[in-house]
C-alpha positions as a Markdown table, in Angstrom:
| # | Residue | x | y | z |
|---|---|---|---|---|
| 1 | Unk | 21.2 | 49.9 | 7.6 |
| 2 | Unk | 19.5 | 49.4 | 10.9 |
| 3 | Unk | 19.6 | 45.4 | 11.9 |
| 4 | Unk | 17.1 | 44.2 | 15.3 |
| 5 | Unk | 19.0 | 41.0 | 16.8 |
| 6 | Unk | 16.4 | 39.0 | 19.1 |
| 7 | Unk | 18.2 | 36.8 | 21.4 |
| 8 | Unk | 17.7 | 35.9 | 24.9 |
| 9 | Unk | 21.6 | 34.6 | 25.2 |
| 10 | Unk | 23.9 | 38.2 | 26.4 |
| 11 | Unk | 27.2 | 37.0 | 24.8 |
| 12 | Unk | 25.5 | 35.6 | 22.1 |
| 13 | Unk | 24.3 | 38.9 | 21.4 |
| 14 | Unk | 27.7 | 40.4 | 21.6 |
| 15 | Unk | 29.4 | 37.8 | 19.7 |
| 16 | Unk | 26.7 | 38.4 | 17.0 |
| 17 | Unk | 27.3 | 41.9 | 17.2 |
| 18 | Unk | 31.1 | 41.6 | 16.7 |
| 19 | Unk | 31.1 | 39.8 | 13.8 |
| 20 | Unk | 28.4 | 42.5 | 11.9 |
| 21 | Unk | 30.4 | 44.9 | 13.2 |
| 22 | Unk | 33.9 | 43.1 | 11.4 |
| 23 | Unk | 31.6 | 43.1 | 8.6 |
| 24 | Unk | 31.1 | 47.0 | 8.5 |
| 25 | Unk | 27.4 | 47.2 | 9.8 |
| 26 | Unk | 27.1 | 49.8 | 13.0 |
| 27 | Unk | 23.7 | 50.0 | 13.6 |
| 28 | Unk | 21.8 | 47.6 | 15.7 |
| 29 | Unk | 19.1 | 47.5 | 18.4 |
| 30 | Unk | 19.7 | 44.4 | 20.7 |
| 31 | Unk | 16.6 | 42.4 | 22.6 |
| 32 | Unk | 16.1 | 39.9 | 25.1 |
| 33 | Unk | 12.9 | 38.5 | 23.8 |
| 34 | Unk | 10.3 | 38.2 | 21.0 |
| 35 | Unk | 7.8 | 40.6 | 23.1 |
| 36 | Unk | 10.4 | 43.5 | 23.4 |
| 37 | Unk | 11.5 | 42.8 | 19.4 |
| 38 | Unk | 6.9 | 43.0 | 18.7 |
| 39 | Unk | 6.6 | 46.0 | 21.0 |
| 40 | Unk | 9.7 | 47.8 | 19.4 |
| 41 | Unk | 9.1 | 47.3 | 15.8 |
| 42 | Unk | 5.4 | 48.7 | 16.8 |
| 43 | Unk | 6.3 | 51.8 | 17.8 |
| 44 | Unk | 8.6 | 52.8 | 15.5 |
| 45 | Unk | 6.0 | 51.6 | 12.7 |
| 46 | Unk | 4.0 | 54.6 | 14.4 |
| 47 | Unk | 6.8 | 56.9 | 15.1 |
| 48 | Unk | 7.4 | 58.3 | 12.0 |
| 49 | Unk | 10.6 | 60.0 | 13.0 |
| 50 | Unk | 11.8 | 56.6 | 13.6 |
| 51 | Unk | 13.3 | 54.9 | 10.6 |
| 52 | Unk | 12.3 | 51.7 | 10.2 |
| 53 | Unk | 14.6 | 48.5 | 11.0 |
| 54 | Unk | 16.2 | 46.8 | 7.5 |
| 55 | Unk | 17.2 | 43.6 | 9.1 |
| 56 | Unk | 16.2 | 41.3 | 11.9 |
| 57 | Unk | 18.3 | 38.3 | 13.0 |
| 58 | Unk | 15.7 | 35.9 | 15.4 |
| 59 | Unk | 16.7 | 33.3 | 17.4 |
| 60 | Unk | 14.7 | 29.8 | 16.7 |
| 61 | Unk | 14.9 | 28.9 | 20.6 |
| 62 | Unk | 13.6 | 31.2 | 23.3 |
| 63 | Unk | 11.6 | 31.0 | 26.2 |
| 64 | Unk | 8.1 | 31.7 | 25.9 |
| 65 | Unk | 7.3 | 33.2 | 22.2 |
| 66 | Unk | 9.9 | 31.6 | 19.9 |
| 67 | Unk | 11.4 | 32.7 | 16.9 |
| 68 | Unk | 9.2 | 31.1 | 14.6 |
| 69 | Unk | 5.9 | 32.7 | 16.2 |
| 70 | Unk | 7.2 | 35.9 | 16.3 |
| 71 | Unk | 7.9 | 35.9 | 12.6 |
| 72 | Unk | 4.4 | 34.6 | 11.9 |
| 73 | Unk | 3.0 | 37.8 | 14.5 |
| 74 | Unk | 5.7 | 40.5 | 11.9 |
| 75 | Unk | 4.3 | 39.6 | 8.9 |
| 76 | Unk | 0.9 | 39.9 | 10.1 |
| 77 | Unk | 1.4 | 43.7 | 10.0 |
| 78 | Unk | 1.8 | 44.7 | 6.2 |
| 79 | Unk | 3.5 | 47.5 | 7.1 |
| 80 | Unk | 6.6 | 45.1 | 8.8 |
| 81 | Unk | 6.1 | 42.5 | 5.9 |
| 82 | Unk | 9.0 | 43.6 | 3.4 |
| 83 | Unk | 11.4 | 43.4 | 6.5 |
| 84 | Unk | 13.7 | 40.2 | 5.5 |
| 85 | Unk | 14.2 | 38.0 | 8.7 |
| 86 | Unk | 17.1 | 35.7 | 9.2 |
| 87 | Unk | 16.4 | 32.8 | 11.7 |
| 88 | Unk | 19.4 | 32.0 | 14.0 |
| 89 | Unk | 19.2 | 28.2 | 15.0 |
| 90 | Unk | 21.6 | 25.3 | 16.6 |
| 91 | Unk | 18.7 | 23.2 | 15.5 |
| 92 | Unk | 19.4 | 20.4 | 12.5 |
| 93 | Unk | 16.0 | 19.6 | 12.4 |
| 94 | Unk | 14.2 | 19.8 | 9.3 |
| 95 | Unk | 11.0 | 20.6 | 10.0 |
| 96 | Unk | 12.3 | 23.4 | 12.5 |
| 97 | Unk | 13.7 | 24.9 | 9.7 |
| 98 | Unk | 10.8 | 24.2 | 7.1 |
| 99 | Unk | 8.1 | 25.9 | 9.9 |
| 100 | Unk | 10.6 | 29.0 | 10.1 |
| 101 | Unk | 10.6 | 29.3 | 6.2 |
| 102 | Unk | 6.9 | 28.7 | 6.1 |
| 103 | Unk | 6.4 | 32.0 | 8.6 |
| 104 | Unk | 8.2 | 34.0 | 6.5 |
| 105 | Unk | 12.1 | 33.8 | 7.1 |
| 106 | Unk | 14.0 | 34.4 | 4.3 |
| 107 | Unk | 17.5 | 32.8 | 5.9 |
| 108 | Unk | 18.7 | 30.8 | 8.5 |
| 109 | Unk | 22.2 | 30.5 | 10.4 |
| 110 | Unk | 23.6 | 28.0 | 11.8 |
| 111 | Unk | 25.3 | 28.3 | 15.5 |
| 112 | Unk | 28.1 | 28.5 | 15.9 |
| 113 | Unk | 28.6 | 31.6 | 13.4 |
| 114 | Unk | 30.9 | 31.7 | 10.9 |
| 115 | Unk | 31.9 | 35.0 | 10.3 |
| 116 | Unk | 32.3 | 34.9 | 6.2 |
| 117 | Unk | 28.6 | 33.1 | 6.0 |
| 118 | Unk | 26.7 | 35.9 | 8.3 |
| 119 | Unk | 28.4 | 38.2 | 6.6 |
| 120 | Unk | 27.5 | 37.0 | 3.0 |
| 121 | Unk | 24.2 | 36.1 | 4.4 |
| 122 | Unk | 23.1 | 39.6 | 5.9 |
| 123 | Unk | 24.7 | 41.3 | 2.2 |
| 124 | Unk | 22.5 | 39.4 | 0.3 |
| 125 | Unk | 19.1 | 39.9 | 2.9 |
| 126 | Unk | 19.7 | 43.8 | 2.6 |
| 127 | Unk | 20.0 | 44.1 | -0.6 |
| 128 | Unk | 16.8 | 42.2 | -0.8 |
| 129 | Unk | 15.7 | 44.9 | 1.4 |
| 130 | Unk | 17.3 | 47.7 | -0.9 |
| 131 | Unk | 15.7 | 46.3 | -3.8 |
| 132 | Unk | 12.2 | 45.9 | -2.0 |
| 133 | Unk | 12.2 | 49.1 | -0.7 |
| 134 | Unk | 13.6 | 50.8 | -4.2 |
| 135 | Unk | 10.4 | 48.4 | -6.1 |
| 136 | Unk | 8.0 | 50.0 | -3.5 |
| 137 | Unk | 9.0 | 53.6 | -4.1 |
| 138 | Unk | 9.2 | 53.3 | -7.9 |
| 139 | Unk | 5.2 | 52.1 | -7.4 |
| 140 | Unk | 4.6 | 54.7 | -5.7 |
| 141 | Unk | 5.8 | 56.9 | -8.3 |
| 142 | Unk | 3.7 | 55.5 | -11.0 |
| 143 | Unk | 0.6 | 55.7 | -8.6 |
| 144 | Unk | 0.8 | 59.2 | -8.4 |
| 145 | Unk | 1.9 | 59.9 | -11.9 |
| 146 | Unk | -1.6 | 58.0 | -13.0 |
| 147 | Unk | -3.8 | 59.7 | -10.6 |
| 148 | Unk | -2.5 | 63.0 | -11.5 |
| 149 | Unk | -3.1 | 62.0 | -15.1 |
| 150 | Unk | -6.8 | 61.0 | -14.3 |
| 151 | Unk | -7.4 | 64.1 | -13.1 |
């Protein structure tokens, strides 16, 4: 499972990676900022040798285009939609976190990390993902079975 960590903060990054990687995840794509995350997710939505990303952890709080915008800009594209996004905040604030659900997060951490909750917090996301992605496929399947029927 492929997991896209946007944060601006290096050894948060690393810290972040750490712990996913205690938890037995190995592959990630690390960015500084939301406009590297948008431009990234593009092209491997085009680049169909590129698999797509199952995962992507956002921080709330960066400069320029936060976290919050940049989910609402993902789930703009259809094709990025099913993607679960966990926000990453140090933020208490209530209506941070209600304006992050609203653009589409599924999850939020809190900073610091503890290491049992992201783990048990990114399980859960990708098997949302599996699930999503299993749904999807089994639709598929039924389109094609009923036009082939039609015909």
């Amino acid at each position: 499972m492929k997991i896209l960590i946007v944060d601006d903060d290096a050894a948060f990054r690393i810290v972040l990676k750490a712990f996913l990687q205690w938890a037995g995840y190995t592959d990630f794509i690390m960015t500084t900022s939301p406009h590297e995350a948008l431009y990234l997710l593009k092209k491997m939505d085009q680049d169909e040798n590129q698999s797509p990303v199952d995962l992507i952890l956002m921080d709330i709080t960066m400069p320029g285009i936060n976290g919050i915008e940049t989910t609402r800009l993902i789930r703009q594209n259809s094709d990025l939609d099913d993607i679960p996004i966990i926000m990453v905040t140090a933020s208490d604030a209530e209506e941070t976190l209600a304006e992050a659900f609203e653009a589409g997060a599924v999850d939020y951490i809190k900073k610091p990390l503890n290491k049992i909750e992201l783990r048990a917090r990114v399980r859960s996301a990708l098997r949302l993902k599996q699930e999503t992605d299993q749904r999807k496929a089994r639709e598929q399947e039924l389109f094609e079975a009923n036009r082939l029927l039609q015909e």
